[in-house]
PDB file of C-alpha atoms in Angstrom:
ATOM      1  CA  MET A   1     105.472  81.744 106.416  1.00  0.00           C
ATOM      2  CA  ASP A   2     102.118  80.600 107.463  1.00  0.00           C
ATOM      3  CA  ALA A   3      99.056  82.875 107.926  1.00  0.00           C
ATOM      4  CA  VAL A   4      99.643  83.312 111.751  1.00  0.00           C
ATOM      5  CA  SER A   5     103.234  84.263 111.250  1.00  0.00           C
ATOM      6  CA  ILE A   6     102.405  86.816 108.519  1.00  0.00           C
ATOM      7  CA  ILE A   7      99.644  88.339 110.672  1.00  0.00           C
ATOM      8  CA  ALA A   8     102.001  88.533 113.693  1.00  0.00           C
ATOM      9  CA  LEU A   9     104.743  90.160 111.678  1.00  0.00           C
ATOM     10  CA  SER A  10     102.371  92.575 109.998  1.00  0.00           C
ATOM     11  CA  MET A  11     100.886  93.718 113.322  1.00  0.00           C
ATOM     12  CA  GLY A  12     103.935  93.495 115.134  1.00  0.00           C
ATOM     13  CA  ALA A  13     105.802  95.807 112.673  1.00  0.00           C
ATOM     14  CA  ALA A  14     102.902  98.270 112.970  1.00  0.00           C
ATOM     15  CA  TRP A  15     102.787  97.972 116.877  1.00  0.00           C
ATOM     16  CA  ALA A  16     106.494  98.632 117.164  1.00  0.00           C
ATOM     17  CA  SER A  17     106.513 101.539 114.673  1.00  0.00           C
ATOM     18  CA  GLY A  18     104.133 103.392 116.925  1.00  0.00           C
ATOM     19  CA  ILE A  19     106.551 103.274 119.764  1.00  0.00           C
ATOM     20  CA  ASN A  20     110.087 103.442 117.982  1.00  0.00           C
ATOM     21  CA  LEU A  21     109.960 103.292 114.213  1.00  0.00           C
ATOM     22  CA  TYR A  22     113.676 103.373 113.752  1.00  0.00           C
ATOM     23  CA  ALA A  23     114.421 100.513 116.137  1.00  0.00           C
ATOM     24  CA  ALA A  24     111.759  98.361 114.419  1.00  0.00           C
ATOM     25  CA  VAL A  25     113.120  99.075 110.946  1.00  0.00           C
ATOM     26  CA  PHE A  26     116.682  98.414 112.057  1.00  0.00           C
ATOM     27  CA  MET A  27     115.707  95.189 113.873  1.00  0.00           C
ATOM     28  CA  LEU A  28     113.722  93.780 110.989  1.00  0.00           C
ATOM     29  CA  GLY A  29     116.531  94.663 108.613  1.00  0.00           C
ATOM     30  CA  TYR A  30     119.180  93.095 110.849  1.00  0.00           C
ATOM     31  CA  MET A  31     117.191  89.825 111.304  1.00  0.00           C
ATOM     32  CA  GLY A  32     116.693  89.663 107.560  1.00  0.00           C
ATOM     33  CA  THR A  33     120.449  90.322 106.695  1.00  0.00           C
ATOM     34  CA  THR A  34     121.682  87.819 109.294  1.00  0.00           C
ATOM     35  CA  GLY A  35     119.303  85.094 108.176  1.00  0.00           C
ATOM     36  CA  HIS A  36     117.446  84.917 111.352  1.00  0.00           C
ATOM     37  CA  MET A  37     114.244  85.405 109.344  1.00  0.00           C
ATOM     38  CA  VAL A  38     113.072  85.418 105.685  1.00  0.00           C
ATOM     39  CA  LEU A  39     111.524  88.948 105.075  1.00  0.00           C
ATOM     40  CA  PRO A  40     108.647  89.086 102.587  1.00  0.00           C
ATOM     41  CA  THR A  41     109.566  90.335  99.165  1.00  0.00           C
ATOM     42  CA  GLU A  42     108.156  93.849  99.843  1.00  0.00           C
ATOM     43  CA  LEU A  43     110.051  94.163 103.090  1.00  0.00           C
ATOM     44  CA  GLN A  44     113.444  92.960 101.923  1.00  0.00           C
ATOM     45  CA  VAL A  45     114.337  96.603 101.219  1.00  0.00           C
ATOM     46  CA  LEU A  46     114.852  96.884 104.852  1.00  0.00           C
ATOM     47  CA  SER A  47     117.928  94.722 104.685  1.00  0.00           C
ATOM     48  CA  ASP A  48     119.606  97.244 102.327  1.00  0.00           C
ATOM     49  CA  PRO A  49     122.598  98.752 104.084  1.00  0.00           C
ATOM     50  CA  LEU A  50     121.658 102.276 103.271  1.00  0.00           C
ATOM     51  CA  VAL A  51     118.258 101.712 104.995  1.00  0.00           C
ATOM     52  CA  MET A  52     119.805 100.067 107.982  1.00  0.00           C
ATOM     53  CA  THR A  53     122.424 102.782 108.287  1.00  0.00           C
ATOM     54  CA  ALA A  54     119.674 105.622 108.020  1.00  0.00           C
ATOM     55  CA  ALA A  55     117.519 103.713 110.660  1.00  0.00           C
ATOM     56  CA  ALA A  56     120.597 103.357 113.127  1.00  0.00           C
ATOM     57  CA  VAL A  57     121.454 106.946 112.798  1.00  0.00           C
ATOM     58  CA  MET A  58     117.972 108.064 113.472  1.00  0.00           C
ATOM     59  CA  TYR A  59     117.636 105.600 116.294  1.00  0.00           C
ATOM     60  CA  CYS A  60     120.591 107.052 117.919  1.00  0.00           C
ATOM     61  CA  VAL A  61     119.183 110.583 117.607  1.00  0.00           C
ATOM     62  CA  GLU A  62     115.864 109.358 119.044  1.00  0.00           C
ATOM     63  CA  PHE A  63     117.781 107.553 121.746  1.00  0.00           C
ATOM     64  CA  PHE A  64     118.919 110.875 123.199  1.00  0.00           C
ATOM     65  CA  ALA A  65     116.037 113.118 122.249  1.00  0.00           C
ATOM     66  CA  ASP A  66     113.677 110.668 123.981  1.00  0.00           C
ATOM     67  CA  LYS A  67     115.401 111.026 127.271  1.00  0.00           C
ATOM     68  CA  VAL A  68     115.111 114.815 127.589  1.00  0.00           C
ATOM     69  CA  PRO A  69     111.946 116.112 129.282  1.00  0.00           C
ATOM     70  CA  CYS A  70     109.818 118.337 126.891  1.00  0.00           C
ATOM     71  CA  VAL A  71     112.091 117.432 124.099  1.00  0.00           C
ATOM     72  CA  ASP A  72     110.625 113.853 123.906  1.00  0.00           C
ATOM     73  CA  THR A  73     107.132 115.410 123.645  1.00  0.00           C
ATOM     74  CA  GLY A  74     108.151 117.645 120.804  1.00  0.00           C
ATOM     75  CA  TRP A  75     109.914 114.628 119.039  1.00  0.00           C
ATOM     76  CA  ASP A  76     106.650 112.524 119.505  1.00  0.00           C
ATOM     77  CA  THR A  77     104.498 115.378 118.090  1.00  0.00           C
ATOM     78  CA  LEU A  78     106.673 115.583 115.014  1.00  0.00           C
ATOM     79  CA  HIS A  79     106.594 111.810 114.559  1.00  0.00           C
ATOM     80  CA  THR A  80     102.855 111.806 114.473  1.00  0.00           C
ATOM     81  CA  PHE A  81     103.145 112.333 110.883  1.00  0.00           C
ATOM     82  CA  ILE A  82     105.997 109.690 110.498  1.00  0.00           C
ATOM     83  CA  ARG A  83     105.223 106.727 112.764  1.00  0.00           C
ATOM     84  CA  ILE A  84     101.584 106.199 111.702  1.00  0.00           C
ATOM     85  CA  PRO A  85     101.910 106.145 107.904  1.00  0.00           C
ATOM     86  CA  ALA A  86     105.150 104.112 108.257  1.00  0.00           C
ATOM     87  CA  GLY A  87     103.304 101.582 110.546  1.00  0.00           C
ATOM     88  CA  ALA A  88     100.568 101.298 107.860  1.00  0.00           C
ATOM     89  CA  MET A  89     103.162 100.753 105.032  1.00  0.00           C
ATOM     90  CA  LEU A  90     105.019  98.193 107.025  1.00  0.00           C
ATOM     91  CA  ALA A  91     102.034  96.187 107.918  1.00  0.00           C
ATOM     92  CA  ALA A  92     100.808  96.237 104.256  1.00  0.00           C
ATOM     93  CA  SER A  93     104.204  95.221 103.040  1.00  0.00           C
ATOM     94  CA  ALA A  94     104.444  92.411 105.493  1.00  0.00           C
ATOM     95  CA  VAL A  95     101.486  90.570 104.028  1.00  0.00           C
ATOM     96  CA  GLY A  96     103.568  90.103 100.955  1.00  0.00           C
ATOM     97  CA  ASP A  97     102.274  89.703  97.307  1.00  0.00           C
ATOM     98  CA  VAL A  98      98.623  89.128  97.862  1.00  0.00           C
ATOM     99  CA  SER A  99      95.350  90.655  96.551  1.00  0.00           C
ATOM    100  CA  PRO A 100      95.058  94.576  96.851  1.00  0.00           C
ATOM    101  CA  ALA A 101      92.168  94.043  99.328  1.00  0.00           C
ATOM    102  CA  ILE A 102      94.087  92.093 101.844  1.00  0.00           C
ATOM    103  CA  GLU A 103      97.047  94.527 101.485  1.00  0.00           C
ATOM    104  CA  LEU A 104      94.688  97.496 102.089  1.00  0.00           C
ATOM    105  CA  THR A 105      93.173  95.770 105.001  1.00  0.00           C
ATOM    106  CA  ALA A 106      96.547  95.199 106.664  1.00  0.00           C
ATOM    107  CA  GLY A 107      97.560  98.775 105.979  1.00  0.00           C
ATOM    108  CA  LEU A 108      94.282 100.217 107.544  1.00  0.00           C
ATOM    109  CA  LEU A 109      94.774  97.873 110.676  1.00  0.00           C
ATOM    110  CA  GLY A 110      98.481  98.573 110.828  1.00  0.00           C
ATOM    111  CA  GLY A 111      97.977 102.337 110.670  1.00  0.00           C
ATOM    112  CA  SER A 112      95.293 102.271 113.284  1.00  0.00           C
ATOM    113  CA  LEU A 113      97.438 100.091 115.653  1.00  0.00           C
ATOM    114  CA  ALA A 114     100.383 102.352 115.028  1.00  0.00           C
ATOM    115  CA  ALA A 115      98.331 105.479 115.849  1.00  0.00           C
ATOM    116  CA  ALA A 116      97.058 103.674 119.050  1.00  0.00           C
ATOM    117  CA  THR A 117     100.454 102.834 120.367  1.00  0.00           C
ATOM    118  CA  HIS A 118     101.896 106.318 119.347  1.00  0.00           C
ATOM    119  CA  ALA A 119      99.044 108.007 121.203  1.00  0.00           C
ATOM    120  CA  THR A 120      99.590 105.892 124.264  1.00  0.00           C
ATOM    121  CA  LYS A 121     103.316 106.595 124.263  1.00  0.00           C
ATOM    122  CA  ALA A 122     103.058 110.299 123.574  1.00  0.00           C
ATOM    123  CA  GLY A 123     100.251 110.700 126.160  1.00  0.00           C
ATOM    124  CA  SER A 124     102.182 108.830 128.746  1.00  0.00           C
ATOM    125  CA  ARG A 125     105.347 110.944 128.217  1.00  0.00           C
ATOM    126  CA  LEU A 126     103.467 114.212 128.491  1.00  0.00           C
ATOM    127  CA  MET A 127     102.219 113.005 131.949  1.00  0.00           C
ATOM    128  CA  ILE A 128     105.701 111.926 132.925  1.00  0.00           C
ATOM    129  CA  ASN A 129     106.873 115.396 132.077  1.00  0.00           C
ATOM    130  CA  THR A 130     104.912 116.797 134.843  1.00  0.00           C
ATOM    131  CA  SER A 131     107.522 115.126 137.170  1.00  0.00           C
ATOM    132  CA  PRO A 132     110.480 117.543 138.029  1.00  0.00           C
ATOM    133  CA  GLU A 133     113.158 114.698 137.876  1.00  0.00           C
ATOM    134  CA  PRO A 134     114.503 113.363 134.634  1.00  0.00           C
ATOM    135  CA  PHE A 135     114.871 109.671 135.749  1.00  0.00           C
ATOM    136  CA  SER A 136     111.313 108.686 134.906  1.00  0.00           C
ATOM    137  CA  ASN A 137     111.843 109.806 131.280  1.00  0.00           C
ATOM    138  CA  TRP A 138     114.947 107.679 131.063  1.00  0.00           C
ATOM    139  CA  ALA A 139     113.269 104.737 132.548  1.00  0.00           C
ATOM    140  CA  ALA A 140     110.294 105.086 130.293  1.00  0.00           C
ATOM    141  CA  SER A 141     112.561 105.396 127.159  1.00  0.00           C
ATOM    142  CA  ILE A 142     114.632 102.494 127.875  1.00  0.00           C
ATOM    143  CA  THR A 143     111.565 100.382 128.839  1.00  0.00           C
ATOM    144  CA  GLU A 144     110.032 101.372 125.434  1.00  0.00           C
ATOM    145  CA  ASP A 145     113.169 100.366 123.580  1.00  0.00           C
ATOM    146  CA  LEU A 146     113.258  96.971 125.219  1.00  0.00           C
ATOM    147  CA  LEU A 147     109.609  96.543 124.669  1.00  0.00           C
ATOM    148  CA  VAL A 148     110.054  96.895 120.973  1.00  0.00           C
ATOM    149  CA  ILE A 149     112.980  94.535 120.667  1.00  0.00           C
ATOM    150  CA  ALA A 150     111.141  91.914 122.844  1.00  0.00           C
ATOM    151  CA  GLY A 151     107.717  92.404 121.022  1.00  0.00           C
ATOM    152  CA  LEU A 152     109.291  91.914 117.597  1.00  0.00           C
ATOM    153  CA  TRP A 153     111.346  88.918 118.638  1.00  0.00           C
ATOM    154  CA  THR A 154     108.251  87.379 120.094  1.00  0.00           C
ATOM    155  CA  ALA A 155     106.236  88.274 117.025  1.00  0.00           C
ATOM    156  CA  LEU A 156     108.826  86.403 114.758  1.00  0.00           C
ATOM    157  CA  THR A 157     109.606  83.441 116.979  1.00  0.00           C
ATOM    158  CA  HIS A 158     106.227  82.875 118.866  1.00  0.00           C
ATOM    159  CA  PRO A 159     103.550  84.538 116.640  1.00  0.00           C
ATOM    160  CA  LEU A 160     100.665  82.949 118.738  1.00  0.00           C
ATOM    161  CA  TRP A 161     102.094  84.241 121.992  1.00  0.00           C
ATOM    162  CA  PHE A 162     102.514  87.705 120.384  1.00  0.00           C
ATOM    163  CA  LEU A 163      99.092  87.861 119.161  1.00  0.00           C
ATOM    164  CA  ALA A 164      97.657  86.847 122.542  1.00  0.00           C
ATOM    165  CA  ALA A 165      99.698  89.515 124.175  1.00  0.00           C
ATOM    166  CA  LEU A 166      98.614  92.025 121.513  1.00  0.00           C
ATOM    167  CA  ILE A 167      94.950  91.460 122.263  1.00  0.00           C
ATOM    168  CA  VAL A 168      95.689  92.158 125.989  1.00  0.00           C
ATOM    169  CA  PHE A 169      97.629  95.292 124.979  1.00  0.00           C
ATOM    170  CA  ILE A 170      94.888  96.664 122.809  1.00  0.00           C
ATOM    171  CA  MET A 171      92.361  96.089 125.693  1.00  0.00           C
ATOM    172  CA  LEU A 172      94.625  97.911 127.886  1.00  0.00           C
ATOM    173  CA  MET A 173      94.906 100.867 125.500  1.00  0.00           C
ATOM    174  CA  ILE A 174      91.147 101.005 125.132  1.00  0.00           C
ATOM    175  CA  TRP A 175      90.889 101.423 128.881  1.00  0.00           C
ATOM    176  CA  LEU A 176      93.851 103.687 129.176  1.00  0.00           C
ATOM    177  CA  LEU A 177      93.541 106.264 126.368  1.00  0.00           C
ATOM    178  CA  PRO A 178      90.373 108.037 127.577  1.00  0.00           C
ATOM    179  CA  ARG A 179      91.848 108.456 130.991  1.00  0.00           C
ATOM    180  CA  LEU A 180      95.197 109.723 129.555  1.00  0.00           C
ATOM    181  CA  TRP A 181      93.294 112.236 127.379  1.00  0.00           C
ATOM    182  CA  ARG A 182      91.384 113.662 130.353  1.00  0.00           C
ATOM    183  CA  LEU A 183      94.743 114.072 132.293  1.00  0.00           C
ATOM    184  CA  ILE A 184      96.485 115.582 129.251  1.00  0.00           C
ATOM    185  CA  LYS A 185      93.626 118.003 128.822  1.00  0.00           C
ATOM    186  CA  THR A 186      93.831 118.934 132.414  1.00  0.00           C
ATOM    187  CA  VAL A 187      97.618 119.513 132.345  1.00  0.00           C
ATOM    188  CA  LEU A 188      97.217 121.610 129.131  1.00  0.00           C
ATOM    189  CA  GLN A 189      94.526 123.715 130.696  1.00  0.00           C
ATOM    190  CA  TYR A 190      96.680 124.405 133.802  1.00  0.00           C
ATOM    191  CA  ILE A 191      99.613 125.322 131.622  1.00  0.00           C
ATOM    192  CA  GLY A 192      97.341 127.537 129.568  1.00  0.00           C
ATOM    193  CA  SER A 193      96.006 129.240 132.695  1.00  0.00           C
ATOM    194  CA  TRP A 194      99.576 129.721 134.100  1.00  0.00           C
ATOM    195  CA  LEU A 195     100.481 131.497 130.699  1.00  0.00           C
ATOM    196  CA  GLY A 196      97.325 133.424 130.957  1.00  0.00           C
ATOM    197  CA  TRP A 197      95.842 131.948 127.797  1.00  0.00           C
ATOM    198  CA  CYS A 198      92.755 130.435 129.483  1.00  0.00           C
ATOM    199  CA  GLU A 199      90.887 129.991 132.623  1.00  0.00           C
ATOM    200  CA  LYS A 200      92.041 127.652 135.419  1.00  0.00           C
ATOM    201  CA  PRO A 201      89.957 124.371 135.207  1.00  0.00           C
ATOM    202  CA  GLN A 202      87.764 123.418 138.173  1.00  0.00           C
ATOM    203  CA  THR A 203      88.510 120.186 139.958  1.00  0.00           C
ATOM    204  CA  THR A 204      85.879 118.231 141.777  1.00  0.00           C
ATOM    205  CA  LYS A 205      86.301 117.381 145.395  1.00  0.00           C
ATOM    206  CA  THR A 206      84.691 114.099 144.959  1.00  0.00           C
ATOM    207  CA  ALA A 207      85.062 111.383 142.233  1.00  0.00           C
ATOM    208  CA  THR A 208      83.516 108.049 141.429  1.00  0.00           C
ATOM    209  CA  SER A 209      85.453 104.814 142.046  1.00  0.00           C
ATOM    210  CA  ASP A 210      86.200 104.661 138.286  1.00  0.00           C
ATOM    211  CA  GLN A 211      87.625 108.206 138.281  1.00  0.00           C
ATOM    212  CA  SER A 212      89.410 108.210 141.663  1.00  0.00           C
ATOM    213  CA  ALA A 213      92.982 107.617 140.220  1.00  0.00           C
ATOM    214  CA  GLU A 214      92.429 110.319 137.610  1.00  0.00           C
ATOM    215  CA  ALA A 215      91.186 112.755 140.436  1.00  0.00           C
ATOM    216  CA  ILE A 216      94.331 112.151 142.430  1.00  0.00           C
ATOM    217  CA  GLU A 217      96.510 112.874 139.356  1.00  0.00           C
ATOM    218  CA  ILE A 218      94.637 115.980 138.511  1.00  0.00           C
ATOM    219  CA  LYS A 219      94.973 117.201 142.090  1.00  0.00           C
ATOM    220  CA  SER A 220      98.736 116.560 142.145  1.00  0.00           C
ATOM    221  CA  VAL A 221      99.085 118.491 138.685  1.00  0.00           C
ATOM    222  CA  SER A 222      96.886 121.250 140.167  1.00  0.00           C
ATOM    223  CA  ASP A 223      99.151 121.626 143.157  1.00  0.00           C
ATOM    224  CA  LYS A 224     102.256 121.755 141.098  1.00  0.00           C
ATOM    225  CA  TYR A 225     101.123 124.662 138.816  1.00  0.00           C
ATOM    226  CA  GLU A 226      99.554 126.531 141.812  1.00  0.00           C
ATOM    227  CA  ASN A 227     103.025 126.384 143.449  1.00  0.00           C
TER     228      ASN A 227
END
């Protein structure tokens, strides 16, 4: 594999791990087993039948847990301690047998990328859970699964396209995460006030053009918990 393909595989594995670790592990193992790709030496363990079976079983568990409102948020919270270190390990292993400095760098970048994608997924799901109907959870979960499959396939077959898309995705996350965090904070404050744990947050009547979308969403959350 050339340098671009290795970078795409390393970052692709980390990116996918933050969204659905078990789908990423199974897909890499499956493609290695069927000969669609040659896994780096340190990732060949993913082709082991035991690893693939474990990944498939856990994917089935996540497939159902990820589609139940509130259960998906609990699942994401638990996997904060699983997806991020696993993403770092996969990214470091994907660069193969190189110098420790390069392997450590790949691990740091991969862990950071997995953390960002995991935070984006978990934050989005928490906001989706404010909706009373379950269909948005199903749609989001299925979209995420398809995104992992399509993203890894692109990383393996068209690495330059994947890296270009990844740059756009990272820029979108940089723009989105602070807004998600403000909305999540507001939701948690309303839940806390509803339970009597804290005071109800004050919402402003006006907002700047950059914050108009957040103000509208905050108002909808406020109306829901007031009712």
